[in-house]
Each structure stands twice: as C-alpha cells, then as structure tokens.
Coordinates of C-alpha atoms in Angstrom, one line a residue:
X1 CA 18.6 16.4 18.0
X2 CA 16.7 13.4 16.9
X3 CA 18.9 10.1 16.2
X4 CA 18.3 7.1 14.4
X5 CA 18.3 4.7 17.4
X6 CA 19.6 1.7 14.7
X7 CA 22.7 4.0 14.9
X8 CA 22.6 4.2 18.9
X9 CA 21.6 0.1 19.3
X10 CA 23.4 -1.5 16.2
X11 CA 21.4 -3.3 13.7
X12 CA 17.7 -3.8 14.6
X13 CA 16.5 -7.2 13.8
X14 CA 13.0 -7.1 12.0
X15 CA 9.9 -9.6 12.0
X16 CA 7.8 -8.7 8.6
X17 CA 3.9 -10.4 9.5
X18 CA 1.8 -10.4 6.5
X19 CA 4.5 -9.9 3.9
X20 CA 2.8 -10.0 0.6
X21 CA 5.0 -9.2 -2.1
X22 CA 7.2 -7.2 0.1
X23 CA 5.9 -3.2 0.4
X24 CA 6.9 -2.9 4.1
X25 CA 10.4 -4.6 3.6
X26 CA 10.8 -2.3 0.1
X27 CA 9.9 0.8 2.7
X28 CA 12.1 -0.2 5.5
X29 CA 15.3 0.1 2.8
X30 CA 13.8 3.5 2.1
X31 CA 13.5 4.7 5.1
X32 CA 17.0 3.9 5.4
X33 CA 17.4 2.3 9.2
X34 CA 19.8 0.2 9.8
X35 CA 18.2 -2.8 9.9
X36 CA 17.5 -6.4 8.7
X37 CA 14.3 -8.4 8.5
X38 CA 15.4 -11.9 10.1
X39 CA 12.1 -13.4 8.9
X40 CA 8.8 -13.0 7.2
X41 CA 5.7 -14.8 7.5
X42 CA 3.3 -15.2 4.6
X43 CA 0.9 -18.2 3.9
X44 CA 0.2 -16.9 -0.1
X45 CA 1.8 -18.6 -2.2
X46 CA 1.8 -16.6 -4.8
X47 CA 3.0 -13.6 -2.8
X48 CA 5.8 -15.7 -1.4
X49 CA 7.0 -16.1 -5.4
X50 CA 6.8 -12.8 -5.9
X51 CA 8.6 -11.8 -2.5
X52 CA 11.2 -14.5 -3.2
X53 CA 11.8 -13.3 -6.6
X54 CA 12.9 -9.6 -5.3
X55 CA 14.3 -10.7 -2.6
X56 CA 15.7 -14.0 -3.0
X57 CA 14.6 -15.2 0.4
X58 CA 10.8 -17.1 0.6
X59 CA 8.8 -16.2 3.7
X60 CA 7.5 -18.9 6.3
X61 CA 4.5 -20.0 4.6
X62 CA 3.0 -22.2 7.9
X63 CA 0.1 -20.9 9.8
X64 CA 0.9 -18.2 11.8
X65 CA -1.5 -19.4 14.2
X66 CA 0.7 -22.4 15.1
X67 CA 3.4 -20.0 16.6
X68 CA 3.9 -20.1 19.9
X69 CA 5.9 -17.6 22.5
X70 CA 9.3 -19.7 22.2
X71 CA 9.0 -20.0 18.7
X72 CA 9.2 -15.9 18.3
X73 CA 11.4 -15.7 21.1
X74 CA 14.3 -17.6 18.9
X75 CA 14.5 -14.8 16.6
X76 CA 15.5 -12.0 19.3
X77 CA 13.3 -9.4 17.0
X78 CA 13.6 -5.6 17.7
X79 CA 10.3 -4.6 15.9
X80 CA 7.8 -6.2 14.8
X81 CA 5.9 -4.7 11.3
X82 CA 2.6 -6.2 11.0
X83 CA 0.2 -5.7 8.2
X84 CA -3.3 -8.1 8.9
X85 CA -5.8 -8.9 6.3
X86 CA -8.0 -5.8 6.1
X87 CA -11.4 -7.6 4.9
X88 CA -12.9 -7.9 8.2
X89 CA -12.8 -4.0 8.8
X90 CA -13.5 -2.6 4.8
X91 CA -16.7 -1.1 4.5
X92 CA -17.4 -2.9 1.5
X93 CA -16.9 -6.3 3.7
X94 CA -19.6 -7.5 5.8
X95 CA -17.3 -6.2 8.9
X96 CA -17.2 -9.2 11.4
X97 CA -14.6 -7.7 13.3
X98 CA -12.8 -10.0 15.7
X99 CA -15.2 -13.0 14.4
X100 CA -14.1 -13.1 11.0
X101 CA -11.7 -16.0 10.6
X102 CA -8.8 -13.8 8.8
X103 CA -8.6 -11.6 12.0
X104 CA -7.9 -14.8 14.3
X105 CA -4.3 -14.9 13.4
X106 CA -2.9 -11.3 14.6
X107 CA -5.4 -11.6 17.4
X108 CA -2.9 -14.7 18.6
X109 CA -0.2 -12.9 17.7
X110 CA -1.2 -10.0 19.7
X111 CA -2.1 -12.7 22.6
X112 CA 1.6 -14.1 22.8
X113 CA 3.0 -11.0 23.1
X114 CA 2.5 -11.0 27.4
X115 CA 4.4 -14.3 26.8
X116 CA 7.7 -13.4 25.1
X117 CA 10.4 -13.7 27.2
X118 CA 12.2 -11.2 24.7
X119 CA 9.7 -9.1 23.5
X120 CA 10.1 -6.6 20.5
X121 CA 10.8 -3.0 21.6
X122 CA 8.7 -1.4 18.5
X123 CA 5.8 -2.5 16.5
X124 CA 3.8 -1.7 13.8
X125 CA 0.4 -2.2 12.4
X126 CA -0.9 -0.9 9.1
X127 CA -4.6 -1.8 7.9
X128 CA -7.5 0.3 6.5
X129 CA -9.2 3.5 7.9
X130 CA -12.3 1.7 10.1
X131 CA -10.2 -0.7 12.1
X132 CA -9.3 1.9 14.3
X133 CA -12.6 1.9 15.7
X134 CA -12.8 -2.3 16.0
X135 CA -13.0 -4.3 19.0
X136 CA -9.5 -5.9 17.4
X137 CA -8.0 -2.4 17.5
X138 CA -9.5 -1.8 21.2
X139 CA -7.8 -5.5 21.9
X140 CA -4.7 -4.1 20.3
X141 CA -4.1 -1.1 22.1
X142 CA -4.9 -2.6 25.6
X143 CA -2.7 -5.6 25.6
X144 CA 0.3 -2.8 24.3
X145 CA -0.8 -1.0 27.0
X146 CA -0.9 -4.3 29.4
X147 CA 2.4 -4.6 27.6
X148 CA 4.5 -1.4 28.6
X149 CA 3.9 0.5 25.3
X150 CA 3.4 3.8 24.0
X151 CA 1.6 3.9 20.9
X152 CA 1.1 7.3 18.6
X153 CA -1.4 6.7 15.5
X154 CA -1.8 7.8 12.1
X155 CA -4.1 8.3 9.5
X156 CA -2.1 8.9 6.4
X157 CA -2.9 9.1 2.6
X158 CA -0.4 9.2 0.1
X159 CA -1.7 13.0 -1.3
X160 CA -0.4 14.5 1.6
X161 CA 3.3 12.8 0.2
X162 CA 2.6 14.3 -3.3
X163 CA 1.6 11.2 -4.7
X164 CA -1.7 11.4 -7.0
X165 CA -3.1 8.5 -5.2
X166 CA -6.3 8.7 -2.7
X167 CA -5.5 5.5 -0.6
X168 CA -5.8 6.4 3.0
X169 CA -4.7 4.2 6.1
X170 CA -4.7 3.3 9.5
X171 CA -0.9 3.4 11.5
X172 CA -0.7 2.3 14.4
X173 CA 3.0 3.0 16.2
X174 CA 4.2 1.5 19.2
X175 CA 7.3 2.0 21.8
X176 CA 8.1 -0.2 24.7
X177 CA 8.3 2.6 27.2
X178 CA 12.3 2.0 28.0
X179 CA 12.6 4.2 24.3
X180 CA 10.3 6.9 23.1
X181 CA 9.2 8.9 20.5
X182 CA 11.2 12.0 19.4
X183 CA 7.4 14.0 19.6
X184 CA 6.5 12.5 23.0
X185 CA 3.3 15.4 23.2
X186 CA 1.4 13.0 20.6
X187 CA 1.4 9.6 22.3
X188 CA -2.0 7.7 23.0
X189 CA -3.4 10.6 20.1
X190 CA -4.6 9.9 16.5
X191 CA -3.2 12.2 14.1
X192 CA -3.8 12.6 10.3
X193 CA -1.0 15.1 9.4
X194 CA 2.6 13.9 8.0
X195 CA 4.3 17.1 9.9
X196 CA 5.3 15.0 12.6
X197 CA 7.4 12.6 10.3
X198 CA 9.8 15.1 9.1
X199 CA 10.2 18.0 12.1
X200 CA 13.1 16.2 13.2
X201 CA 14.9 15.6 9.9
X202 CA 15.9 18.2 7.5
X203 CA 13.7 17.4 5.3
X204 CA 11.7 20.8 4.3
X205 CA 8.0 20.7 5.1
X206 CA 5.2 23.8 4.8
X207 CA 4.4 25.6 7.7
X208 CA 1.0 24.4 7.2
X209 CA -0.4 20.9 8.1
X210 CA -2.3 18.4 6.2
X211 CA -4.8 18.6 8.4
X212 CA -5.2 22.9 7.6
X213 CA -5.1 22.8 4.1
X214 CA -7.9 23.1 1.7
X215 CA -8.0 20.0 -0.7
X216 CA -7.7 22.1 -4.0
X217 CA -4.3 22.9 -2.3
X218 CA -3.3 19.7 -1.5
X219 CA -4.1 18.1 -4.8
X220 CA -2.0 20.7 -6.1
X221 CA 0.4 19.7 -4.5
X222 CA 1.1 16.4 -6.4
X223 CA 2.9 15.6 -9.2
X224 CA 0.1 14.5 -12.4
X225 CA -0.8 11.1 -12.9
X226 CA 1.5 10.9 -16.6
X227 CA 4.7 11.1 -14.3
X228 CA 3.4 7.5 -13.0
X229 CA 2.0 5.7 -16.5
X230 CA 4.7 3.1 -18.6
X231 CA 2.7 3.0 -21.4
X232 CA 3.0 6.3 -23.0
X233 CA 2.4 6.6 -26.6
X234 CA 1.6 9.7 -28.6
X235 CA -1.4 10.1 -28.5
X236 CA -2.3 9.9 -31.8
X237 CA -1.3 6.1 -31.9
X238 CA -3.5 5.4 -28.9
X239 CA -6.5 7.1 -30.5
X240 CA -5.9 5.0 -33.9
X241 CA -5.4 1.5 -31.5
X242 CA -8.4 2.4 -29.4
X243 CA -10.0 3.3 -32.2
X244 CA -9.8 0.4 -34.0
X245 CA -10.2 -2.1 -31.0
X246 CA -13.3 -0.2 -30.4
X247 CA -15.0 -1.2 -33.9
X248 CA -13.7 -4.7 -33.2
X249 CA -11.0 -4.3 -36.1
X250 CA -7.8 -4.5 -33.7
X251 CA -6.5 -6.7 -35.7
X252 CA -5.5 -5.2 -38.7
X253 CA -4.0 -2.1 -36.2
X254 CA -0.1 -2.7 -36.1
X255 CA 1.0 -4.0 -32.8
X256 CA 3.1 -2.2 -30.0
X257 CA 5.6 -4.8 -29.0
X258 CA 7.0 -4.7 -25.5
X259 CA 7.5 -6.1 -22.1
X260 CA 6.5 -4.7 -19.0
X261 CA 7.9 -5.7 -15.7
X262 CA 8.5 -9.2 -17.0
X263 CA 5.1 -10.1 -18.4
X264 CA 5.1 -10.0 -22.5
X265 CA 2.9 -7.9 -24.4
X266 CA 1.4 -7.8 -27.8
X267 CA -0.7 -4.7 -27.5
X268 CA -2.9 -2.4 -24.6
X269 CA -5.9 -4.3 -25.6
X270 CA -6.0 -6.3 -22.9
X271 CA -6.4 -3.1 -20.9
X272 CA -8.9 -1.2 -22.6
X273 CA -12.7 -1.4 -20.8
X274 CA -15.3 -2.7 -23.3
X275 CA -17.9 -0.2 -24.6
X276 CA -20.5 -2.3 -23.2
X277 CA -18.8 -2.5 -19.6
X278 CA -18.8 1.6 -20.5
X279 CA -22.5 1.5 -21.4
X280 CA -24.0 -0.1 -18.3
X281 CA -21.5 1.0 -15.7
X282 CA -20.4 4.6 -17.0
X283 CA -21.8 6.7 -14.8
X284 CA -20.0 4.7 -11.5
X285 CA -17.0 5.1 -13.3
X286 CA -13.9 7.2 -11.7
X287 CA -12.2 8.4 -14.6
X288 CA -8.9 10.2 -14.9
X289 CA -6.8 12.0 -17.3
X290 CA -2.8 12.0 -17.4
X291 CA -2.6 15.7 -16.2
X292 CA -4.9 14.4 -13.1
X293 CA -3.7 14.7 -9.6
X294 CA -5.4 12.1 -8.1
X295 CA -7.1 8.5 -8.8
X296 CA -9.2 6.6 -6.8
X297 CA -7.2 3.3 -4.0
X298 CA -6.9 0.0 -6.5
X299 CA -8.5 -2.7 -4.8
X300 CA -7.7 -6.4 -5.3
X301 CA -10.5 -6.7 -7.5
X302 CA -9.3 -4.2 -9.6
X303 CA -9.6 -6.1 -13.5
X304 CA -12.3 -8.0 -12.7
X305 CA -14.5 -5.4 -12.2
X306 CA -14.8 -1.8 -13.2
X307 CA -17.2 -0.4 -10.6
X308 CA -15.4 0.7 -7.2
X309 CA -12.4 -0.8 -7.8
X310 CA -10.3 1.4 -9.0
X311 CA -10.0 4.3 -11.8
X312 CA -9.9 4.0 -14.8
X313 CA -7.7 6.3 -17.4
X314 CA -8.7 8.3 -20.8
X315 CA -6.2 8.0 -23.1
X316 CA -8.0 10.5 -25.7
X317 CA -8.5 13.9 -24.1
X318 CA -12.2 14.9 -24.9
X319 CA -13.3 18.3 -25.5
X320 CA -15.6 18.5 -22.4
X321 CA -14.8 16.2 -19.5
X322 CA -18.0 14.7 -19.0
X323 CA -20.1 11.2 -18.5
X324 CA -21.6 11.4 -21.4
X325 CA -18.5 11.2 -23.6
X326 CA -16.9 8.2 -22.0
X327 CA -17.1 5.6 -25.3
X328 CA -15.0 8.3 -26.9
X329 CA -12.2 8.8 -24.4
X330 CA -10.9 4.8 -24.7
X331 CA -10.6 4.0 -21.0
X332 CA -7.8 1.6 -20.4
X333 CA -7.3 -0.1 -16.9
X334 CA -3.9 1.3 -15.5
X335 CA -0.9 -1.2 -15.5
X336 CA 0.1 -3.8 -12.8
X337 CA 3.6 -1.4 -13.5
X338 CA 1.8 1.6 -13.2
X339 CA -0.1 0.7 -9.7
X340 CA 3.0 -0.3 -9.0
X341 CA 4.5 3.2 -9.5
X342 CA 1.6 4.7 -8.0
X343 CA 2.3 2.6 -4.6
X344 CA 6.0 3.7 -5.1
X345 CA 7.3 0.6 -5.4
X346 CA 10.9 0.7 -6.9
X347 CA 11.9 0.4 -10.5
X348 CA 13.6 -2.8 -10.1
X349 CA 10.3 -4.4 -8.6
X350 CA 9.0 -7.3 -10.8
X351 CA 6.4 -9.8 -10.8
X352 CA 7.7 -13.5 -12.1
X353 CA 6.8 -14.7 -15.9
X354 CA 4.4 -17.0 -14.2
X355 CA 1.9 -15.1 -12.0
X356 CA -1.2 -13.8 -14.1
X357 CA -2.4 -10.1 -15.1
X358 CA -5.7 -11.1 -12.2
X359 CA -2.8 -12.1 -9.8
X360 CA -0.7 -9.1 -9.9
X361 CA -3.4 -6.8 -9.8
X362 CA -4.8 -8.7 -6.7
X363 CA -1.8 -8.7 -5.1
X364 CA -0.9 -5.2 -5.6
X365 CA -4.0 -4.4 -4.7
X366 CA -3.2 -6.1 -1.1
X367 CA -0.1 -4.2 -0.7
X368 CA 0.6 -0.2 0.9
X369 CA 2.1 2.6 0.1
X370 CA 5.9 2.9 0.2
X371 CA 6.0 6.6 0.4
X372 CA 3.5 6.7 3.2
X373 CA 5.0 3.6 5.2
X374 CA 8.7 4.3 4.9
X375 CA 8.6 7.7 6.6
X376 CA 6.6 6.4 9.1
X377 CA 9.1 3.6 9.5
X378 CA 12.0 6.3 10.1
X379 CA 10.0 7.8 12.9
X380 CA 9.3 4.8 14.5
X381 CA 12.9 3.9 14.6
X382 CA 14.3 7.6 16.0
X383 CA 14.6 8.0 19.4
X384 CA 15.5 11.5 20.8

C-alpha cells in the first residue's frame, strides 16, 4: 500500500524556484502533503506582489545566480520544485538552449547541487514540451544521475485531467535513491499517460490510458468551457452590448457593473477583439464556443496579440460555425479570472488593485496547471 512519505518523515520542508504568482505552492496544498515551503525565490516583481498578496509571504527577489552551496544548505530543504523560464526551449523562441541568458540560472542551480552538504531528497522540474530534448535537459538528468537520483518523466496536458485546456508540459520527477517511487517499473522512462498518478490512491481511473484513447474520446471527457467563464450573461444582453460596441455606439448600451478578482469593471468592452483585428487576422484565429471542450495554451502575450496566443470566445452562437462569420459571433478575449479557472487556480486567488489587465495576463500566462501539477506532486511525495 502506497504511503505518503510526509506521513512516514514528518513535515517536508519545500524550496519553490521560479515562484511566479504561486501555481506550484497553490498545487502542493492540493495535493495535500504535509508540507511547508520554507522559501521561494522569484526576481519579478510584480509576481512577488501577487505571490505576497495570496500568501502573505514575498519571495527572495536576489539573483538566484548569487547562491552558493551553503547558502541552500541553511534551509535543510526536502524537495526542491523548480519551474525555469521556458523561452529558451519554445518553439516560437529562437531556441538558444543552454546559451540563452534565462537558462544560466537553473543551470547553476543544477551545478551546486554535487556541493550541498544536505542535499534535497526529491526534485522537480516543470517547463514546456521541447526541453526535454535540450542539452540543459541532457545536463539535468546527468548531474541527477552523477547525483544518486532516479528520475521518472512526464508529458502531461490538462485534457487528460478533464480540464478543456490544450496546454501540454514537460515533468521531470526525481528521487534520491535512499526513497523510491511507488511504480519503480517506470524510472529513467518518459511517459505521457496520468494512470500512473492515481493506481495507488483510490481515486477511480478508466481502464484505458491516455495514451490509448482516441482524442474525440478524450475531449469528451471534459467538462465544457461555460463551467470555467465569470462573465456569464444571457445571451441576449451580450449580443445587444457587442452589438452596439461593434457599430461604435457602446456608449449609449447600459453598463454591466462589477468587479472581478479585485480589478473594477465598467463593461466587457475591454475584452471584445476589434472587427478590424477580426478582418485581417480571422482566419488564424482559434475560436471557441461555451459548450467547447477545449481551447488553445494562453501565452504571456495573450492581450496584446490575437494570433497564436491564445483563443478567443464567441459569445453569439452562429448558425454555422465557420471563418467566415466571425464579425458576427463578438469574440471577447477570455478573463485574467477565467484563465485563471482554466489553470485551476482556487477561488480565493486574486491579483492586487494595482497590477494591470497586460500584467495579469502575462503573468498567468507564465504560470502551470494546478490540476496537472498537484497530482504529480502527490506522487512524487509517496513512497511505497
């Protein structure tokens, strides 16, 4: 029987590299180990508000290249969760690899690890699907390796959790090799299932793996993107506001009042797309409906640009589901709430008054999945 080895070892103390505005601490309390991060480590400042403002405690905000092997050695960490700036593996980035400055600070990290005279006896690493063939990734896996660890890897998206949400990652688990994993058959393999998360638990899981169903079935198999929106209006009232902003008369439409997650308001106009945004990039456009099942991965640019950043949602259902009728759907941008939901982020999750619409879609757009990571989380911590 598998056992949470928080429950066999007392609380684990946790190191959080990269925090943003908090999604691996957020999944940590939802995979529910006993646990406590002791410190995190963030040089955005922005993030750091947002982290300190959930949280009420502000990461280190110093370079993490400055750290040295005594310096991690004070905090007596159990596990390390480490999630690195992805730009230097994205496709869409020019792909330096190891040479692109934002790599150089795991790449020390990773180095001091040989030097710890308490190293951690778990770590792990989260980034995008491409860094796990990089030279960093080959770097990574031979100094845990030089390191006494077992690592078991994972390429997870968050439709195989039932989320409507096409964002798949790189995982990359790792065991000193006095513990081990409760599904010791998969260490040093790359697998791009969820089974393996839950055999141990009683959670209930289908016979069938990720990894041998059809997509039709496994789109089918997640909840529709309404169960995710905030703003939801009948839908007469957003055809009449959409309408109306379309032709440029918004201003005579009565307003819809509100707040959401701390930022004020007045109407959606700031989130519908411009017809002429609609005109000349329309047909790059991924465009979903509230009975969807899955949108496209929200990328930090997501806002500022409507092309590959992110989809976009029809709030007026049109008779055929086609390019050629996108001025007559209103697209609206989804919600810095609604990404938010989408990511799984909790309810009580809120930006400050202070950080901007650009910001929180950025920053969201720099953060994971909760309902991929926390599972994972829960695995990493079980020992037979």
């Amino acid at each position: 029987m598998a056992k949470a080895s928080s429950e066999a070892h007392g609380c684990r103390r946790v190191l959080e590299f990269y925090s943003g505005i908090g999604g691996m601490r957020y999944s940590l309390m939802k995979a529910q180990v006993n646990a406590e991060v002791v410190e995190a480590f963030e040089i955005n400042d922005t993030a750091n508000d947002v982290y300190q403002h959930n949280f009420g405690h502000r990461p280190f905000q110093g370079n993490i290249q400055c750290l040295t092997a005594a310096d991690l050695d004070k905090y007596g960490a159990d596990a390390w969760l480490l999630s690195p700036p992805c730009q230097p593996y994205t496709r869409q980035g020019l792909q330096k690899d190891t040479g692109d400055a934002r790599a150089f600070s795991f790449l020390q990290i990773l180095e001091l690890l040989p030097f710890l005279s308490k190293p951690p006896s778990m770590l792990f690493v989260e980034n995008v699907v491409g860094f796990e063939t990089s030279d960093t990734h080959a770097k990574l896996v031979d100094i845990l390796e030089k390191t006494d660890f077992i690592t078991q890897e994972f390429i997870l998206t968050p439709l195989q959790f039932g989320i409507p949400y096409s964002r798949p990652r790189y995982f990359c688990l790792a065991k000193r090799k006095t513990s081990s994993f409760v599904n010791e058959c998969l260490n040093r393999q790359l697998i791009q299932y969820p089974g393996p998360l839950f055999e141990y638990f009683d959670t209930v899981i289908d016979d069938d793996d990720s990894s041998k169903v059809d997509r039709h079935k496994l789109l089918q198999s997640c909840q529709p993107i309404e169960k995710f929106l905030e703003l939801k209006k009948p839908e007469n009232d957003i055809a009449v506001e959409a309408a109306a902003l379309m032709n440029g008369l918004s201003n005579d439409v009565p307003r819809t009042s509100g707040k959401t997650n701390g930022h004020e308001y007045g109407s959606l106009d700031q989130y519908y797309v411009q017809p002429s945004l609609i005109e000349r990039w329309g047909s790059a456009m991924d465009v979903v409906y509230p009975d969807s099942k899955r949108c496209c991965c929200f990328t930090k640019s997501y806002y500022r640009y409507v092309k590959g950043t992110g989809s976009l949602l029809a709030t007026v259902q049109p008779m055929k589901r086609d390019k050629n009728s996108l001025k007559d759907q209103c697209l609206r941008y989804f919600t810095p709430r609604e990404v938010a939901n989408l990511h799984s982020f909790p309810e009580e999750f809120e930006f400050p008054e202070h950080v901007s619409l650009k910001q929180r879609y950025a920053l969201l757009g720099n953060s994971l999945s909760i309902a991929v990571v926390a599972p994972l989380l829960r695995y990493l911590f079980t020992e037979p």
